[in-house]
């Protein structure tokens, strides 16, 4: 949660910096920010390993006239980049990323995303709903979001993905909201660290299809859900968020599905919210989450 | 939790009954209890499938002079057994089961069991601590429990188990409290549904050795622990209880071990408590837990 | 959670029985059910005090042709009523109670109830939305529920309640879903144990107005929500369900409101679901919840 | 959780800095740390209000030869103090604070503290157990901690506190671990922000004596525990940590006490651990916790 800011929304910015860990990096970055007159309102950092690892810093700051001064700030960062081997991401907090949501038959995750956007808790714009089934067209329509039916069969997968790509264009983020199709490695590669899936189990348990059936058969006492970035390997991408709910011996597979819906929607919405606030940084097979 | 009972402890009993599910079974059992004058203070039941499955009933009751009337009660149950294909377990609540605890190097689970017995929360007697390492002898000694060092090497496993069996005799329950040895199928067979292990992961994720390392490498956001009955197949027996704790990107493997200790001790102690109160019934690969 | 039932929905019933606690009551009721041929699929009971308290029993059962045989079942219960001082509630599970929802400005709880009804998780029909503000008319309209604007001022409260009562008629349940008006004792008396409110704190902490402000000022580390039956005394009725969420020092009052919304909707929806499934029994200042 | 450090334990330090919030403060402090060659391994900051509030920064750092260079570091901080109105606390991580624990009759919290010290999870030394009852002498003895019996009656409270103060001397932290006496404002004043109590309710609900009885009578569905700094006003000091556990209608007052013990020990141990790691900063009626 960000602190209350009595500031003009357009003056608020975020900076995420990564570089090899060396003493002095915090002073270098915070000195730069002080020089341009930015007030750092939140700061979180992580060292993968203090001796020789990667240093990651996320700042929230306020800088009067940010948009106009962005180029100057970028220039100064470029000035440091060589010495410190910096990479960075500078974002105006008022920018609203665009999101395409892929669904199939169940609407609970889509409904939750729509609700959170409307409530102002998720600062993004859902610009397209893509589905391989027509069922959720009314849900998209009620939310005023264009709905695109793109059927997929074993033989038409490549074409279908091509069509979906054409529809969503250069969207900032793609969310698979219980989309019951495996996307191709090529599709994944188009959205590196910008493609989020909700898997309805506590990964790495119950990879693949029908995880509630598998959970029931194993007799687990907690069911879970996992939001993760999608990579070419099924259900193996970096995990952003997980949560569980308690079940007991009375729970049928159908009961688990019902209970699980509420976990899934919470986990995915949280992950997407953190992503669009630039709180999630992929580090190899894991994520750093500056919650 | 049992309700408050202003009754003589020796009058309190438990009855667990199982049979094929048929209408009338509750009336038959409760009628029998009414005839002998027992007051049913708690009742929980479960039908694995109302049409053709197994019916399980757990009663807590109060019967004046239970010990003296036990034979009469068993006789009446035998009278129903043929018609209803009943099996049952009748327990005087004042009976304290005996428990043998197997440990290796870490004491947190053993300490918790000892604490709960002393606090009166776990109504059982730990009669032996068996270990393949000498390290925890002082912990057992401080608790006044005999400690038995039974070293195990690859070549001496069978002998070691034989010696352990000799030591623990016909104990009611065996608890593997972070015992870092795989027990043989023969050993398991000696304690059917009476051998409980704590595995330091959220099963079925991270079966086998070093689950915190595996959890760290996978980048999970929750770590877990699982208490289960031990069967011949490693980490695959019926699950009694599971719990998780949140970790973030800062957590090293060592941090996970530290956080996990508190989850493990809670999960195992809960499972053992439920077991000794006859709240856990194995049903194929799963358990019914009348918590 | 009820077990899976391969039964005709109209054959499923629920029976809640209350009487002074005496040995034999379970046998009497289950015997009656066996005689009429009902199969008990779930049973939960509670003794407020085994010696002299109140006994409460909730049964789920299957009886072929339940509607047609209801009168017979009621007759038999009347036959037992004198001897055992029974009161009971017999419900056909296929019956869908009617619900009126009162709101003011925030839609999150109403949205959740609408979602759960549509998803089939809450088996009730919302027949009216009543509000003292026009803002949520579109939400009701989108859900196809009649919306009734009933403004309330200090001087018109009695009239406003009269009008609201006229609108909702003899609805089965009234839910105050963040309705920012205190209802009169007379209104409460019209819906005894059928009027549920969500209070946005962990009661009894922070009774009254602006609980998130009060929680922030006290520096609590968890915020909560409480669903309770409404009685004449403000925020003091029997609690049905409570839940909390973690906050930290960064949370402003506004952040608490935002986080709290997701707790409130979950807690109220759970309480309403339990209520309409006849799982909640009021016992003096407390509730029994057969979850 | 601190990151893994392949550093000499004596080189690890912590710095907590507070000052009025102004742009440039992070640069000033991190610049100072860079100049002396300290590597910042963790950093957390909080602004009570970005425009005109208090800025708080907690750093973990590694500085070769910290003990020898401490004076230099303090000197540089003094150099900044005037310009920025700084106050600070500089701690060598290898320093183990001393703790006095006050108890009465129940041992669960003391046992937990003892366990965590021994396990290495709580880096402090319990140097005295003070009690108004003799019962827990064996627990202290088993842990090798001096036990001091200081009886308290209505008439001898002042003397008793004087004697306790004499015994504990200038200990770093005093912990009231279910000590069933109200300490005087004078005693509190001796340990400002260094006196922690565990209250067995979710404050501010159920202030004062017998909170489980009060919780039971109110019919709450969650019971809680609160660790807080003690101030002159009973149960009103800044809250450090809170947690809850679920109870249901079956729970008697005694059951709540039993369940609550496990919450209390967890909450207090967590609060004490954070305190001794300089993660807790009092800010008026609230705390900042850099967990």
PDB file of N, CA and C in Angstrom, chain A residues 24-62:
ATOM      1  N   UNK A  24      27.364   1.654  -2.551  1.00  0.00           N
ATOM      2  CA  UNK A  24      27.254   2.995  -3.125  1.00  0.00           C
ATOM      3  C   UNK A  24      26.107   3.161  -4.096  1.00  0.00           C
ATOM      4  N   UNK A  25      25.499   2.064  -4.516  1.00  0.00           N
ATOM      5  CA  UNK A  25      24.457   2.187  -5.532  1.00  0.00           C
ATOM      6  C   UNK A  25      23.246   2.971  -5.001  1.00  0.00           C
ATOM      7  N   UNK A  26      22.871   2.722  -3.744  1.00  0.00           N
ATOM      8  CA  UNK A  26      21.731   3.456  -3.195  1.00  0.00           C
ATOM      9  C   UNK A  26      22.042   4.955  -3.157  1.00  0.00           C
ATOM     10  N   UNK A  27      23.262   5.288  -2.756  1.00  0.00           N
ATOM     11  CA  UNK A  27      23.646   6.698  -2.701  1.00  0.00           C
ATOM     12  C   UNK A  27      23.623   7.308  -4.104  1.00  0.00           C
ATOM     13  N   UNK A  28      24.073   6.561  -5.090  1.00  0.00           N
ATOM     14  CA  UNK A  28      24.108   7.092  -6.452  1.00  0.00           C
ATOM     15  C   UNK A  28      22.704   7.408  -6.952  1.00  0.00           C
ATOM     16  N   UNK A  29      21.793   6.473  -6.747  1.00  0.00           N
ATOM     17  CA  UNK A  29      20.427   6.672  -7.256  1.00  0.00           C
ATOM     18  C   UNK A  29      19.698   7.735  -6.448  1.00  0.00           C
ATOM     19  N   UNK A  30      19.824   7.663  -5.129  1.00  0.00           N
ATOM     20  CA  UNK A  30      19.077   8.637  -4.323  1.00  0.00           C
ATOM     21  C   UNK A  30      19.683  10.030  -4.481  1.00  0.00           C
ATOM     22  N   UNK A  31      20.989  10.090  -4.722  1.00  0.00           N
ATOM     23  CA  UNK A  31      21.617  11.384  -5.002  1.00  0.00           C
ATOM     24  C   UNK A  31      21.061  11.986  -6.280  1.00  0.00           C
ATOM     25  N   UNK A  32      20.946  11.133  -7.309  1.00  0.00           N
ATOM     26  CA  UNK A  32      20.373  11.586  -8.584  1.00  0.00           C
ATOM     27  C   UNK A  32      18.960  12.128  -8.374  1.00  0.00           C
ATOM     28  N   UNK A  33      18.184  11.403  -7.607  1.00  0.00           N
ATOM     29  CA  UNK A  33      16.795  11.832  -7.392  1.00  0.00           C
ATOM     30  C   UNK A  33      16.767  13.157  -6.620  1.00  0.00           C
ATOM     31  N   UNK A  34      17.660  13.280  -5.634  1.00  0.00           N
ATOM     32  CA  UNK A  34      17.704  14.527  -4.866  1.00  0.00           C
ATOM     33  C   UNK A  34      18.091  15.694  -5.771  1.00  0.00           C
ATOM     34  N   UNK A  35      19.039  15.452  -6.669  1.00  0.00           N
ATOM     35  CA  UNK A  35      19.497  16.531  -7.550  1.00  0.00           C
ATOM     36  C   UNK A  35      18.379  17.086  -8.431  1.00  0.00           C
ATOM     37  N   UNK A  36      17.503  16.183  -8.897  1.00  0.00           N
ATOM     38  CA  UNK A  36      16.416  16.682  -9.750  1.00  0.00           C
ATOM     39  C   UNK A  36      15.246  17.198  -8.914  1.00  0.00           C
ATOM     40  N   UNK A  37      15.328  17.026  -7.586  1.00  0.00           N
ATOM     41  CA  UNK A  37      14.285  17.573  -6.727  1.00  0.00           C
ATOM     42  C   UNK A  37      13.124  16.626  -6.499  1.00  0.00           C
ATOM     43  N   UNK A  38      13.343  15.344  -6.756  1.00  0.00           N
ATOM     44  CA  UNK A  38      12.271  14.378  -6.525  1.00  0.00           C
ATOM     45  C   UNK A  38      12.250  13.982  -5.054  1.00  0.00           C
ATOM     46  N   UNK A  39      11.053  13.861  -4.482  1.00  0.00           N
ATOM     47  CA  UNK A  39      10.916  13.395  -3.109  1.00  0.00           C
ATOM     48  C   UNK A  39      10.560  11.914  -3.131  1.00  0.00           C
ATOM     49  N   UNK A  40      11.424  11.087  -2.535  1.00  0.00           N
ATOM     50  CA  UNK A  40      11.197   9.639  -2.520  1.00  0.00           C
ATOM     51  C   UNK A  40      10.180   9.319  -1.432  1.00  0.00           C
ATOM     52  N   UNK A  41       9.033   8.795  -1.815  1.00  0.00           N
ATOM     53  CA  UNK A  41       7.965   8.538  -0.841  1.00  0.00           C
ATOM     54  C   UNK A  41       7.909   7.075  -0.416  1.00  0.00           C
ATOM     55  N   UNK A  42       8.482   6.207  -1.206  1.00  0.00           N
ATOM     56  CA  UNK A  42       8.590   4.818  -0.801  1.00  0.00           C
ATOM     57  C   UNK A  42       9.795   4.219  -1.485  1.00  0.00           C
ATOM     58  N   UNK A  43      10.454   3.302  -0.785  1.00  0.00           N
ATOM     59  CA  UNK A  43      11.653   2.696  -1.336  1.00  0.00           C
ATOM     60  C   UNK A  43      11.734   1.275  -0.840  1.00  0.00           C
ATOM     61  N   UNK A  44      11.933   0.351  -1.741  1.00  0.00           N
ATOM     62  CA  UNK A  44      12.158  -1.031  -1.348  1.00  0.00           C
ATOM     63  C   UNK A  44      13.305  -1.559  -2.186  1.00  0.00           C
ATOM     64  N   UNK A  45      14.147  -2.378  -1.561  1.00  0.00           N
ATOM     65  CA  UNK A  45      15.304  -2.887  -2.289  1.00  0.00           C
ATOM     66  C   UNK A  45      15.524  -4.340  -1.943  1.00  0.00           C
ATOM     67  N   UNK A  46      16.234  -5.028  -2.793  1.00  0.00           N
ATOM     68  CA  UNK A  46      16.552  -6.430  -2.552  1.00  0.00           C
ATOM     69  C   UNK A  46      17.883  -6.772  -3.198  1.00  0.00           C
ATOM     70  N   UNK A  47      18.698  -7.475  -2.439  1.00  0.00           N
ATOM     71  CA  UNK A  47      19.964  -7.986  -2.971  1.00  0.00           C
ATOM     72  C   UNK A  47      19.843  -9.490  -3.093  1.00  0.00           C
ATOM     73  N   UNK A  48      19.991 -10.004  -4.285  1.00  0.00           N
ATOM     74  CA  UNK A  48      19.889 -11.455  -4.438  1.00  0.00           C
ATOM     75  C   UNK A  48      21.012 -12.116  -3.651  1.00  0.00           C
ATOM     76  N   UNK A  49      22.112 -11.435  -3.530  1.00  0.00           N
ATOM     77  CA  UNK A  49      23.253 -11.939  -2.767  1.00  0.00           C
ATOM     78  C   UNK A  49      24.170 -10.740  -2.572  1.00  0.00           C
ATOM     79  N   UNK A  50      24.383 -10.299  -1.341  1.00  0.00           N
ATOM     80  CA  UNK A  50      25.138  -9.062  -1.135  1.00  0.00           C
ATOM     81  C   UNK A  50      26.540  -9.090  -1.734  1.00  0.00           C
ATOM     82  N   UNK A  51      27.107 -10.282  -1.902  1.00  0.00           N
ATOM     83  CA  UNK A  51      28.429 -10.322  -2.526  1.00  0.00           C
ATOM     84  C   UNK A  51      28.309 -10.877  -3.933  1.00  0.00           C
ATOM     85  N   UNK A  52      28.139  -9.984  -4.879  1.00  0.00           N
ATOM     86  CA  UNK A  52      28.194 -10.413  -6.264  1.00  0.00           C
ATOM     87  C   UNK A  52      26.867 -10.703  -6.926  1.00  0.00           C
ATOM     88  N   UNK A  53      25.751 -10.454  -6.233  1.00  0.00           N
ATOM     89  CA  UNK A  53      24.450 -10.736  -6.825  1.00  0.00           C
ATOM     90  C   UNK A  53      23.879  -9.523  -7.525  1.00  0.00           C
ATOM     91  N   UNK A  54      22.576  -9.572  -7.753  1.00  0.00           N
ATOM     92  CA  UNK A  54      21.889  -8.473  -8.423  1.00  0.00           C
ATOM     93  C   UNK A  54      21.162  -7.629  -7.386  1.00  0.00           C
ATOM     94  N   UNK A  55      21.266  -6.324  -7.570  1.00  0.00           N
ATOM     95  CA  UNK A  55      20.606  -5.379  -6.691  1.00  0.00           C
ATOM     96  C   UNK A  55      19.371  -4.837  -7.408  1.00  0.00           C
ATOM     97  N   UNK A  56      18.248  -4.822  -6.715  1.00  0.00           N
ATOM     98  CA  UNK A  56      17.012  -4.302  -7.295  1.00  0.00           C
ATOM     99  C   UNK A  56      16.442  -3.247  -6.362  1.00  0.00           C
ATOM    100  N   UNK A  57      16.066  -2.131  -6.925  1.00  0.00           N
ATOM    101  CA  UNK A  57      15.537  -1.014  -6.135  1.00  0.00           C
ATOM    102  C   UNK A  57      14.258  -0.524  -6.787  1.00  0.00           C
ATOM    103  N   UNK A  58      13.208  -0.367  -5.991  1.00  0.00           N
ATOM    104  CA  UNK A  58      11.963   0.221  -6.482  1.00  0.00           C
ATOM    105  C   UNK A  58      11.666   1.465  -5.665  1.00  0.00           C
ATOM    106  N   UNK A  59      11.544   2.588  -6.344  1.00  0.00           N
ATOM    107  CA  UNK A  59      11.241   3.853  -5.692  1.00  0.00           C
ATOM    108  C   UNK A  59       9.879   4.352  -6.140  1.00  0.00           C
ATOM    109  N   UNK A  60       9.135   4.920  -5.193  1.00  0.00           N
ATOM    110  CA  UNK A  60       8.018   5.778  -5.561  1.00  0.00           C
ATOM    111  C   UNK A  60       8.460   7.191  -5.223  1.00  0.00           C
ATOM    112  N   UNK A  61       8.183   8.108  -6.124  1.00  0.00           N
ATOM    113  CA  UNK A  61       8.648   9.472  -5.871  1.00  0.00           C
ATOM    114  C   UNK A  61       7.643  10.480  -6.401  1.00  0.00           C
ATOM    115  N   UNK A  62       7.826  11.701  -5.970  1.00  0.00           N
ATOM    116  CA  UNK A  62       7.009  12.812  -6.454  1.00  0.00           C
ATOM    117  C   UNK A  62       7.957  13.846  -7.049  1.00  0.00           C
TER     118      UNK A  62
END
